[in-house]
Coordinates of C-alpha atoms (C1' of nucleotides) in Angstrom, one line a residue:
Chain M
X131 CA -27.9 0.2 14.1
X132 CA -29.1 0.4 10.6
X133 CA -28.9 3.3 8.2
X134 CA -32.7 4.0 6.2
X135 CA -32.7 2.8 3.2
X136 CA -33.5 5.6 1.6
X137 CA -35.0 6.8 -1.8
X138 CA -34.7 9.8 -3.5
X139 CA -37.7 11.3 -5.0
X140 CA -37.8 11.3 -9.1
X141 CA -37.4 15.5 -9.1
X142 CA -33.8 14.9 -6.9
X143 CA -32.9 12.7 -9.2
X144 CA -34.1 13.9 -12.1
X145 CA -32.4 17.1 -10.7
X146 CA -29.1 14.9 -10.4
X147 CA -28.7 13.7 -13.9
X148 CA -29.3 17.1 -15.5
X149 CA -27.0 18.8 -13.2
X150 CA -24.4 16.1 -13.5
X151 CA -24.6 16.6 -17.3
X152 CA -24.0 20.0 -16.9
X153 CA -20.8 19.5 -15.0
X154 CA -19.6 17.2 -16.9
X155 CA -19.5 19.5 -20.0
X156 CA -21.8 17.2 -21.4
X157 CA -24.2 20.0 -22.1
X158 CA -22.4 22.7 -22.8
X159 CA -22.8 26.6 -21.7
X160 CA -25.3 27.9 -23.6
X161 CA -26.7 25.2 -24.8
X162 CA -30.5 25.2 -25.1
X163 CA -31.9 22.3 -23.1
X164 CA -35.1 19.9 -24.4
X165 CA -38.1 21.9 -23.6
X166 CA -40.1 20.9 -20.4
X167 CA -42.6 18.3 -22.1
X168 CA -39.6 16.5 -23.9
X169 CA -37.8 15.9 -20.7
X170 CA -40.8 14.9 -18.8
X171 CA -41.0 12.5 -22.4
X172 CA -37.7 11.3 -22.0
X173 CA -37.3 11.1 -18.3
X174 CA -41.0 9.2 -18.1
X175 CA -41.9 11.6 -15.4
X176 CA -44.7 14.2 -15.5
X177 CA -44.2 17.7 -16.5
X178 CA -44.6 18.9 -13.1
X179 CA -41.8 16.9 -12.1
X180 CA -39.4 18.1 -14.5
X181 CA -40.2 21.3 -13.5
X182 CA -39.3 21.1 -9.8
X183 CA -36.2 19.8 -10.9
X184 CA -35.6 22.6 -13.2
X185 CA -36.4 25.2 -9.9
X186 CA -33.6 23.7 -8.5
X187 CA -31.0 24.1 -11.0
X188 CA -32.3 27.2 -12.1
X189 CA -31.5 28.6 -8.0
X190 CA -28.4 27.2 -8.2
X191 CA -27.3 29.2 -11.6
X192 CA -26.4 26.1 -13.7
X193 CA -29.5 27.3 -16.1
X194 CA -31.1 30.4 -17.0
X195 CA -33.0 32.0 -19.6
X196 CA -31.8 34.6 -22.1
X197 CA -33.4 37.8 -22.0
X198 CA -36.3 37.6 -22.8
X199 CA -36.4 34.0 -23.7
X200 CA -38.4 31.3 -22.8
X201 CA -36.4 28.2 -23.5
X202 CA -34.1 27.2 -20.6
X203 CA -30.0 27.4 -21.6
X204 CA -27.1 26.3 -19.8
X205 CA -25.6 28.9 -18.0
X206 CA -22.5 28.9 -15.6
X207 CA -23.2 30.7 -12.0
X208 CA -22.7 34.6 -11.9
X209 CA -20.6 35.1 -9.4
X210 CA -23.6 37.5 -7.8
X211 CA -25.4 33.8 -7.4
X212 CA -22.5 32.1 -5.3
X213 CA -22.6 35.6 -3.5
X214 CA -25.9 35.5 -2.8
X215 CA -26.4 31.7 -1.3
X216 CA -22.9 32.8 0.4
X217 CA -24.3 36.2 1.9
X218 CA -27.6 34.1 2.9
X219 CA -25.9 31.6 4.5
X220 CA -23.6 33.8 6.2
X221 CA -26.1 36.2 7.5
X222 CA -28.0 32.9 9.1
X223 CA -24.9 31.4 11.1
X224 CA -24.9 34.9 12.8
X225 CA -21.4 36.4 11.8
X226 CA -20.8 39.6 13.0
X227 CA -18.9 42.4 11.3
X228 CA -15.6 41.7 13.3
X229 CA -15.7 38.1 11.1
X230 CA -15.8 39.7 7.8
X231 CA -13.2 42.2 8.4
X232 CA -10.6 39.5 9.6
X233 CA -12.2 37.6 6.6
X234 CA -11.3 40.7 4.6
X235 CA -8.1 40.5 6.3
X236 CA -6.8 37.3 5.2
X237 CA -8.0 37.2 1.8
X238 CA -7.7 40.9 0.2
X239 CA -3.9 41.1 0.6
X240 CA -3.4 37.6 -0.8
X241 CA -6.0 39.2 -3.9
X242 CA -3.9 42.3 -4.4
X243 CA -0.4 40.8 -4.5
X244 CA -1.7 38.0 -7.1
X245 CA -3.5 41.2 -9.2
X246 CA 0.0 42.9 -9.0
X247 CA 2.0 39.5 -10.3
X248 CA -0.5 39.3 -12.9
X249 CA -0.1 43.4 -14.0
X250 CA -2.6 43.7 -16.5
X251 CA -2.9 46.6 -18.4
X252 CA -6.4 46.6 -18.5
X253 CA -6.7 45.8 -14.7
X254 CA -4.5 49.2 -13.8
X255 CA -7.3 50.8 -16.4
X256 CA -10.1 49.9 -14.8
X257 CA -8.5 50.0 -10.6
X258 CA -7.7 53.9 -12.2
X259 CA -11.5 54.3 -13.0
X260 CA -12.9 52.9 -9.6
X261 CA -10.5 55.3 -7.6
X262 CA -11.1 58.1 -10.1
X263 CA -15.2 57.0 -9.3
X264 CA -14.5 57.0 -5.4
X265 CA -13.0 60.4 -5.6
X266 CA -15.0 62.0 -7.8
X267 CA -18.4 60.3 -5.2
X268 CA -18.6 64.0 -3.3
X269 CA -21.6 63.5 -1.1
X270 CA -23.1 60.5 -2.3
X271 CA -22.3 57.3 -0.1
X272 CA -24.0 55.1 -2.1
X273 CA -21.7 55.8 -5.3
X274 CA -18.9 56.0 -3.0
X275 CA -19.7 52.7 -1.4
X276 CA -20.2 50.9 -5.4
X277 CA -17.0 52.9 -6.3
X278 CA -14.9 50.8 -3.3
X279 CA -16.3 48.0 -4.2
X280 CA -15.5 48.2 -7.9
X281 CA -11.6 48.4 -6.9
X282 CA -12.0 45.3 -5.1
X283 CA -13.6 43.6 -7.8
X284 CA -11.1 44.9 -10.4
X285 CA -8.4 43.4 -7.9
X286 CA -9.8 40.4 -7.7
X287 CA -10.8 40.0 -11.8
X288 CA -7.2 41.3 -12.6
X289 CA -5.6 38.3 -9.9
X290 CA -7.0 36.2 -12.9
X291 CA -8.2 33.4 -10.7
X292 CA -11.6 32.4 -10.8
X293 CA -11.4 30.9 -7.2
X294 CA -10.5 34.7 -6.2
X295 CA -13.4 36.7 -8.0
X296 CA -15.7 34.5 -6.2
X297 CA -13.9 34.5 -3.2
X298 CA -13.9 38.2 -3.3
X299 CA -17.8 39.0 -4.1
X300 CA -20.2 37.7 -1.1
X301 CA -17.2 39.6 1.0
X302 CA -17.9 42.7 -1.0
X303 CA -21.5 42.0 -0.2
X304 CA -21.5 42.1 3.6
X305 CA -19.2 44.8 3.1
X306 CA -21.0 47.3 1.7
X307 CA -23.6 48.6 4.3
X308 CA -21.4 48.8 6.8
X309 CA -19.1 50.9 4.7
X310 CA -21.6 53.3 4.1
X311 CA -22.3 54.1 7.8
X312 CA -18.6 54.6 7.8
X313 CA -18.0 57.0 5.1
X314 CA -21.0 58.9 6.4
X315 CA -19.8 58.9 9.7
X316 CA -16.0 59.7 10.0
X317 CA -15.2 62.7 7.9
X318 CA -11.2 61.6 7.5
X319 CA -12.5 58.4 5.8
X320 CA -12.6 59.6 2.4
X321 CA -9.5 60.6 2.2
X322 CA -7.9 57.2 3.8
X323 CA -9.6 55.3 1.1
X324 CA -8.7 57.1 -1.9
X325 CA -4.9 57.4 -0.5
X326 CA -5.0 53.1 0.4
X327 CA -6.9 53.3 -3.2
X328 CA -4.1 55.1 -4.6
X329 CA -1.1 53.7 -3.1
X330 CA -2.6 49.9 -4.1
X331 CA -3.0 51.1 -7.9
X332 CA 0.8 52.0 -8.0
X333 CA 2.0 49.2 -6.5
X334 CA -0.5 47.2 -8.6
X335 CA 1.1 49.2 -11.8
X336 CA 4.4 48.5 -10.6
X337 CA 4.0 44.7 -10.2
X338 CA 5.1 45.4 -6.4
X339 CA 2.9 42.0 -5.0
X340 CA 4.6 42.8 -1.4
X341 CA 3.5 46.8 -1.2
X342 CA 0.1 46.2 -2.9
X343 CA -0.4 43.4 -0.1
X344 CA 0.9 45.6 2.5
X345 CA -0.9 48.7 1.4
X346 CA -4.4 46.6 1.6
X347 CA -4.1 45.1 5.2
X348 CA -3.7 48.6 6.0
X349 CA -6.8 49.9 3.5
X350 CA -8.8 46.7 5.4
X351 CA -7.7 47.5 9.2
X352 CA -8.8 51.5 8.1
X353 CA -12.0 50.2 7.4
X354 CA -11.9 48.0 11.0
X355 CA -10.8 51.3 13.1
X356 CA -13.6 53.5 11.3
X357 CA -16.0 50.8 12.3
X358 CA -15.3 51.6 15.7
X359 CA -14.6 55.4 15.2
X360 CA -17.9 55.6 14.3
X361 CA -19.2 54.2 17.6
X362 CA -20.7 51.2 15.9
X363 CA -20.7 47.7 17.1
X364 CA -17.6 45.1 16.0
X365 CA -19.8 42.7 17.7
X366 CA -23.1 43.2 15.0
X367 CA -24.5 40.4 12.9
X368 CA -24.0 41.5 9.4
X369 CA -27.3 41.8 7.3
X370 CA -28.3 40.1 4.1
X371 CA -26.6 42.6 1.6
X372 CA -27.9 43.1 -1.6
X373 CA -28.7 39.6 -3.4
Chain U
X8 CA -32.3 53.1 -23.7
X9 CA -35.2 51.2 -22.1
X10 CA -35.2 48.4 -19.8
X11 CA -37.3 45.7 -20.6
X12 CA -40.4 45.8 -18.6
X13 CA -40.5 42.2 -16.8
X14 CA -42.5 40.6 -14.4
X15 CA -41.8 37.6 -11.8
X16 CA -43.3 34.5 -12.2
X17 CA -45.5 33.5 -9.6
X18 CA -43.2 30.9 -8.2
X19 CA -40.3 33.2 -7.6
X20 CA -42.7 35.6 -6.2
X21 CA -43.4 33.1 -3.6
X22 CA -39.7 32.2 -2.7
X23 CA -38.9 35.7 -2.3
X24 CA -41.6 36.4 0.1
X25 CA -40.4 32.6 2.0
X26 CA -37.3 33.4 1.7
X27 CA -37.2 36.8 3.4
X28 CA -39.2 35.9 6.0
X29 CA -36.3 33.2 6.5
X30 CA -33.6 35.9 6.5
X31 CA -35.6 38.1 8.4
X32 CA -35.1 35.3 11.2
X33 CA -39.3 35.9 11.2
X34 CA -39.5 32.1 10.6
X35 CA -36.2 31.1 12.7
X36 CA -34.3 28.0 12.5
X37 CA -36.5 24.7 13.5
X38 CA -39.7 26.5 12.4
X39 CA -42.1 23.7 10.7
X40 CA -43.4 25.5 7.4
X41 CA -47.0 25.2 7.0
X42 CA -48.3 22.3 4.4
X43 CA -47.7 23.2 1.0
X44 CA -52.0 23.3 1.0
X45 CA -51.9 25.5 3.4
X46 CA -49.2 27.8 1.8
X47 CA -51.5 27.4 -1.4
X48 CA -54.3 28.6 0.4
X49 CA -52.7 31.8 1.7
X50 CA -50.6 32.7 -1.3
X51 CA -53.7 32.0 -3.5
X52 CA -51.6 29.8 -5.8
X53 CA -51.6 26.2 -6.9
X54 CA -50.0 23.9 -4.8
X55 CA -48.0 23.1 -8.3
X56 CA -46.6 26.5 -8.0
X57 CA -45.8 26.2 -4.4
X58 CA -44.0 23.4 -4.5
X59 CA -41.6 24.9 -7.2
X60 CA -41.1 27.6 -5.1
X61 CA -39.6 25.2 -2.2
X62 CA -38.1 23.2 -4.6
X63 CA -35.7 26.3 -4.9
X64 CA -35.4 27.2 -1.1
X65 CA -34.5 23.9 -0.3
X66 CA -31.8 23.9 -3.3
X67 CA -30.6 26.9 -1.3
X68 CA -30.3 25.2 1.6
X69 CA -33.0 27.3 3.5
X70 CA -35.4 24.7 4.2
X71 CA -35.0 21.3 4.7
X72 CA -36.5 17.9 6.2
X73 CA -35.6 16.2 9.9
X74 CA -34.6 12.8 9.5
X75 CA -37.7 10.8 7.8
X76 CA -40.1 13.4 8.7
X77 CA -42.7 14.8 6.3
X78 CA -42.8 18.5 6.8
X79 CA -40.0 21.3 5.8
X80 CA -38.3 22.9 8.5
X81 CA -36.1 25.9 8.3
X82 CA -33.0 25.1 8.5
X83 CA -29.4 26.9 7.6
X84 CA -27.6 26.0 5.4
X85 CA -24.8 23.7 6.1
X86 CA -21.4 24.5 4.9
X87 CA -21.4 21.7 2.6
X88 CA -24.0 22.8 0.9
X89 CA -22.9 26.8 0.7
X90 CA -19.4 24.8 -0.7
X91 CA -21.0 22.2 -3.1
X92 CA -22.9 25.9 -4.8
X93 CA -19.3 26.9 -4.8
X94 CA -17.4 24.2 -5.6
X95 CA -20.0 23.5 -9.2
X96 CA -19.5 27.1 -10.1
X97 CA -15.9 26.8 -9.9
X98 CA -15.6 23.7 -11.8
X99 CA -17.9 25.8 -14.2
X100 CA -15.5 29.0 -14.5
X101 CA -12.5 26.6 -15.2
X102 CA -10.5 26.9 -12.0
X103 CA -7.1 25.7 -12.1
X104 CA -5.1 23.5 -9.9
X105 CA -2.8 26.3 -9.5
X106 CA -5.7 28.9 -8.7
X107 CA -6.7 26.9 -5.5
X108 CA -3.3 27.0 -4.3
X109 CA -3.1 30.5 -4.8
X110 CA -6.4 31.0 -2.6
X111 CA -5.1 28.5 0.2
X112 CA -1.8 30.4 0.4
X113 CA -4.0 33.3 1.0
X114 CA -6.5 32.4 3.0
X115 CA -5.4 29.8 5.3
X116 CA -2.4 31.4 7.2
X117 CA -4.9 34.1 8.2
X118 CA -7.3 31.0 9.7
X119 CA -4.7 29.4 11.3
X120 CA -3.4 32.7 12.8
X121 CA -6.8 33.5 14.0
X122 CA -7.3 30.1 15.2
X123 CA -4.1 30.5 17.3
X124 CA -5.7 33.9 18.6
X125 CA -8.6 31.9 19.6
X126 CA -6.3 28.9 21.1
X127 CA -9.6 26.8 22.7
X128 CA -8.7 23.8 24.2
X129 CA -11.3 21.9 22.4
X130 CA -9.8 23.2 19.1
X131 CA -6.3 21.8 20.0
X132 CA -7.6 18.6 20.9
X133 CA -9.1 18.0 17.6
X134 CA -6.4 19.1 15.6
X135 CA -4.4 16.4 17.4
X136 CA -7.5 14.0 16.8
X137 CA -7.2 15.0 13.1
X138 CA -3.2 14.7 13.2
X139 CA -2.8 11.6 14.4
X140 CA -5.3 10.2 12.3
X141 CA -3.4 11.6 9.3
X142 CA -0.1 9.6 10.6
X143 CA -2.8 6.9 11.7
X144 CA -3.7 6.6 8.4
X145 CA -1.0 4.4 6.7
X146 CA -0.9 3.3 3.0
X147 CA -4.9 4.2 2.8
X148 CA -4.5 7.9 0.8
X149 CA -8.2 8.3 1.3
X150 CA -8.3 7.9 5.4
X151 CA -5.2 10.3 4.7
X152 CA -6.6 12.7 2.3
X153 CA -9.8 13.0 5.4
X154 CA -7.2 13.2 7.7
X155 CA -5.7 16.6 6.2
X156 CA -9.2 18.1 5.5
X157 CA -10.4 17.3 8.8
X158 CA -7.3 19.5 10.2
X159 CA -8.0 22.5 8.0
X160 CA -11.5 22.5 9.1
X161 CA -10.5 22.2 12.9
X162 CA -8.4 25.2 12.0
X163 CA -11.5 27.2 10.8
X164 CA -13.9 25.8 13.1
X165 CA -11.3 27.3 16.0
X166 CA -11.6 30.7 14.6
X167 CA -14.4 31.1 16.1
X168 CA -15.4 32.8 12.2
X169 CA -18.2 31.7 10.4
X170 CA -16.8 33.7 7.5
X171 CA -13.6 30.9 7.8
X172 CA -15.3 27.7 8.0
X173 CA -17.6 28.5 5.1
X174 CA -14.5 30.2 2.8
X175 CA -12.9 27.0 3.9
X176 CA -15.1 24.3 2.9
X177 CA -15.1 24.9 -0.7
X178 CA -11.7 25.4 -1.2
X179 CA -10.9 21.8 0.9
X180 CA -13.3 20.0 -1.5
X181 CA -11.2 21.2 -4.4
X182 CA -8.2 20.6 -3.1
X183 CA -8.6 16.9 -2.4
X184 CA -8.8 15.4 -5.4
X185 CA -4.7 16.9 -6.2
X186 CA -4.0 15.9 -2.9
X187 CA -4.8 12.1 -3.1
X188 CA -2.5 12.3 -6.3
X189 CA 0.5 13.4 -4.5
X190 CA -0.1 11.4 -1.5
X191 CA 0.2 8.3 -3.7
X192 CA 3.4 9.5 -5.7
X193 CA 5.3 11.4 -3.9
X194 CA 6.9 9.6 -0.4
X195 CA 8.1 12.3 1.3
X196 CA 4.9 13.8 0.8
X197 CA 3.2 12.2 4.2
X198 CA 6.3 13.0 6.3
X199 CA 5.9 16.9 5.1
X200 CA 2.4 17.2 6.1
X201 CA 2.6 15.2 9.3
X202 CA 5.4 17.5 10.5
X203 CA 4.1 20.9 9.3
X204 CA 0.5 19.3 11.3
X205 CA 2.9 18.8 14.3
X206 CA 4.2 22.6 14.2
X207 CA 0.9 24.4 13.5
X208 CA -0.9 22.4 16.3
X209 CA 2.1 23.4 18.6
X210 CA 1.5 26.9 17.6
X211 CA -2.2 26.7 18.0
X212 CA -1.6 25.4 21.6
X213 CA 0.8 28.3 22.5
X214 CA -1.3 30.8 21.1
X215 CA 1.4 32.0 18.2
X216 CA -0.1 33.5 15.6
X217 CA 2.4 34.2 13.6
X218 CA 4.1 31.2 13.8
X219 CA 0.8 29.3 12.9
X220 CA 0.8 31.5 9.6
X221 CA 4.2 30.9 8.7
X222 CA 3.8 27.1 9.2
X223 CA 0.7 27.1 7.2
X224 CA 2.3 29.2 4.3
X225 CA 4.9 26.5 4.2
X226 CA 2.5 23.9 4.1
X227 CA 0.6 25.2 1.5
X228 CA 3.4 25.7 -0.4
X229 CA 4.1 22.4 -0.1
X230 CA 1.3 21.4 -1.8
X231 CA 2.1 23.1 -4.6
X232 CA 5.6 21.7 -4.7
X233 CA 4.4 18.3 -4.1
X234 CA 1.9 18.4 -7.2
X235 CA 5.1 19.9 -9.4
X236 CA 7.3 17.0 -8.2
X237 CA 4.7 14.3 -8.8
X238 CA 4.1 15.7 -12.5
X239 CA 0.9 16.4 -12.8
X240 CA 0.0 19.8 -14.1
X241 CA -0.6 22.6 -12.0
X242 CA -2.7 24.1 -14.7
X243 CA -5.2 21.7 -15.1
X244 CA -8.7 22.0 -14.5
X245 CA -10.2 21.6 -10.9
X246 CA -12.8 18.5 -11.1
X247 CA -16.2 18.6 -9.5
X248 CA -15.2 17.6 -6.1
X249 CA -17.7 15.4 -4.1
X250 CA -20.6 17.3 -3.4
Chain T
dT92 C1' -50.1 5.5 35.2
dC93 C1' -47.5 4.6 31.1
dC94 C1' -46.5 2.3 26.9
dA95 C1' -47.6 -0.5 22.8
dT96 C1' -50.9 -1.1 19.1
dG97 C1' -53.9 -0.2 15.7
dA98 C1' -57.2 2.9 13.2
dT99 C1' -57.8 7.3 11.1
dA100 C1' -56.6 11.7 9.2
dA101 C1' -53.1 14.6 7.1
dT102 C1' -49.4 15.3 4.0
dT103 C1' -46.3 14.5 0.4
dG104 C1' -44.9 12.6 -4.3
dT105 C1' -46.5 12.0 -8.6
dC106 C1' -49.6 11.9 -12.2
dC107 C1' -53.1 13.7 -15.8
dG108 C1' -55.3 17.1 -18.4
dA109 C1' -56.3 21.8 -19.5
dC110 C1' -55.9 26.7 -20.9
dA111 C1' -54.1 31.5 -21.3
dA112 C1' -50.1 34.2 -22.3
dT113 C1' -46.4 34.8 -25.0
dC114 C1' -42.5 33.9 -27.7
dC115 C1' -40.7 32.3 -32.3
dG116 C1' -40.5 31.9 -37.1
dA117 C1' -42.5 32.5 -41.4
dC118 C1' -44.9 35.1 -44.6
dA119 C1' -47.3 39.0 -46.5
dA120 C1' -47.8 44.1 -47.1
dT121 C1' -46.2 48.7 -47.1
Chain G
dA230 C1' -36.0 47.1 -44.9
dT231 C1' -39.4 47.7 -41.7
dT232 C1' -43.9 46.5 -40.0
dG233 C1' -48.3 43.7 -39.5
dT234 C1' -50.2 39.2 -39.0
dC235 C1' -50.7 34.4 -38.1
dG236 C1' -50.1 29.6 -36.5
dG237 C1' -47.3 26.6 -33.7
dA238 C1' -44.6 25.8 -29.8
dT239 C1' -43.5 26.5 -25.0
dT240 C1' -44.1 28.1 -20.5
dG241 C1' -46.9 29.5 -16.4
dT242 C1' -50.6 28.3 -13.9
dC243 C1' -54.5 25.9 -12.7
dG244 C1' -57.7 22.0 -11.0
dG245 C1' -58.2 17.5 -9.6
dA246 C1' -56.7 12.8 -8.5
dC247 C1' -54.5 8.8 -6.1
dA248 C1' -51.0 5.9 -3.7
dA249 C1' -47.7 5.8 -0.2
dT250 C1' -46.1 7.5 3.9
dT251 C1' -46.3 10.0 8.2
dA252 C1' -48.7 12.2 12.1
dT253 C1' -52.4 11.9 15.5
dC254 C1' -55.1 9.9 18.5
dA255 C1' -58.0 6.5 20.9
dT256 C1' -57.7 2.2 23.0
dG257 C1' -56.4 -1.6 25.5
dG258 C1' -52.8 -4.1 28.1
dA259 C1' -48.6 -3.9 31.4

DNA sequence: TCCATGATAATTGTCCGACAATCCGACAAT
DNA sequence: ATTGTCGGATTGTCGGACAATTATCATGGA
């Protein structure tokens, strides 16, 4: 019948007003904030209190330190960081491999036509480096697996939308250990992925949207059908990847 | 030539170890976490340094508090709060208007053609629910605006893909903010949407994929049109959205 | 027996003060 | 110009403290 009245506690909303600051532009990227004891000053709250709100923005990316720094500065999230609370989440609501693939399935095409509108010169140089990395991989699946991933990640920085790069990363990192059981599994998968690899970078160079889209739906369902080549289950939670 | 030799502060030490035993479903969902005493006890911290710790698991999402109740349960994170991560890092990498509808048109034809794959009777019903509260909603752009998200996310719940419903809550709490613009000033905005709602439910309920997809390109794209007709720029910044 | 009530213990939110480690900037010495 | 040294500033961590709130439980009444 009634909703609690409720308060926050002073480190949420300490926590707020930094955070909203942040957003705002107020405080700018990279600017250093007020050391711990002036907030905890300026906010009338003790120290400690500050510095749960500080563990909060710091999880979330908005602040960091500099190498080797000590002073907090405003930083904007990595894309690894959205990965990582992505991946997390993800790997807790139970989604199996057969989700990211259709995942991978609606979004990658949509990533490599935008890459091939945009056609940047330095985007074909660096999709030409990840292939020439995945070919060049011989036995080690590790490299191999960092080398596919790279291509995707060019796509998706050459697409030159923000939304797409970090669309594209916590996919990448559910991606990658099941790849690897794939490329060390079914011998003719090497050679699918540097042809898909191949057949994407021209259509990428040629500003073909339409083939580079088509060529990736087929480069994702390859990865789907070696999945099951290789005996192993659709139906699998995905781990936490790396992050 | 060297990497900097570093070592992790005791509170992140003590998240990581939390936090993997969260992943690791050791502590599953519901678990109550012991008292941040007792945590101090075992870790051989303060309880100062614990409680920064959980100030950045619960920033994650990972542990959270029942309704008035004292003690941290594990919890998963919701979508809203995977989104919100996402939404702020967005805001932060200067997403455009333009660069959400780019992502929509890519990702949402593949959710509504899975969700037609799916075709669950309970998903139909809400997407009528969510329709006819969209033509329900009269002059009030808001109710509208709610309307329109609610749909989307009745398409992704229906997917039946985790991977969906969490790509698709960020995106939907970027999107509204344009959308409430062109609701106001454009008239034959409503009278789109309600019809392209009309079409995609239909091909929900007869299990057309492909039609789904093709009515939700369009609708997307309507989007788009609609912000170009009402004037407003397409390249302007995304805002924080709510969250 | 089962439920409401009140007393008691446990737990969190917040504060204070303290100290070692270490980073920063300045300054001197080679 | 590079290196050595020093004092101040800042963080990481600690210990203890207390009020407010919540959980637990015994008790008495229906």
């Amino acid at each position: 019948m009634f909703e609690p009245v409720g308060q926050s506690p002073a480190y949420r909303r300490v926590c707020e007003v930094i955070r909203g600051r942040i957003l705002s532009r107020d405080l700018p990227e990279g600017a250093v904030l007020p050391t711990e004891t002036e907030l905890a000053r300026q906010f009338e709250v003790n120290r400690s209190t500050v510095r749960e709100a500080l563990r909060q923005l710091q999880s979330n990316g908005l602040v960091g330190r500099r190498r080797g720094g000590k002073r907090l500065v405003v930083t904007r999230p990595t894309k690894e960081a959205v990965a990582g609370g992505f991946s997390q989440a993800l790997a807790l609501h139970e989604a199996r491999v057969m989700d990211v693939c259709e995942a991978l399935l609606a979004v990658e095409p949509g990533i490599a036509a935008a890459a091939a509108r945009q056609r940047g010169d330095a985007t074909v140089q660096r999709l030409r480096a990840a292939a020439q990395r995945f070919t060049g991989a011989g036995g080690d699946s590790a490299e191999a697996v960092g080398a596919v991933a790279e291509f995707f990640d060019a796509l998706a920085a050459g697409s030159g939308n923000p939304v797409f790069v970090l669309l594209n990363e916590p996919l990448m990192g559910l991606l990658q250990p099941g790849l690897a059981d794939i490329i060390d599994r079914v011998p003719q998968a090497r050679r699918r992925i540097g042809m898909a690899q191949q057949q994407i970078l021209q259509a990428v160079a040629a500003a073909d949207a339409d083939a580079a889209a088509a060529w990736m739906s087929r480069h994702v369902q390859d990865f789907r059908r070696g999945y099951e080549v290789a005996g192993l289950p659709l139906a699998a939670a995905v781990g936490h990847g790396p992050g």
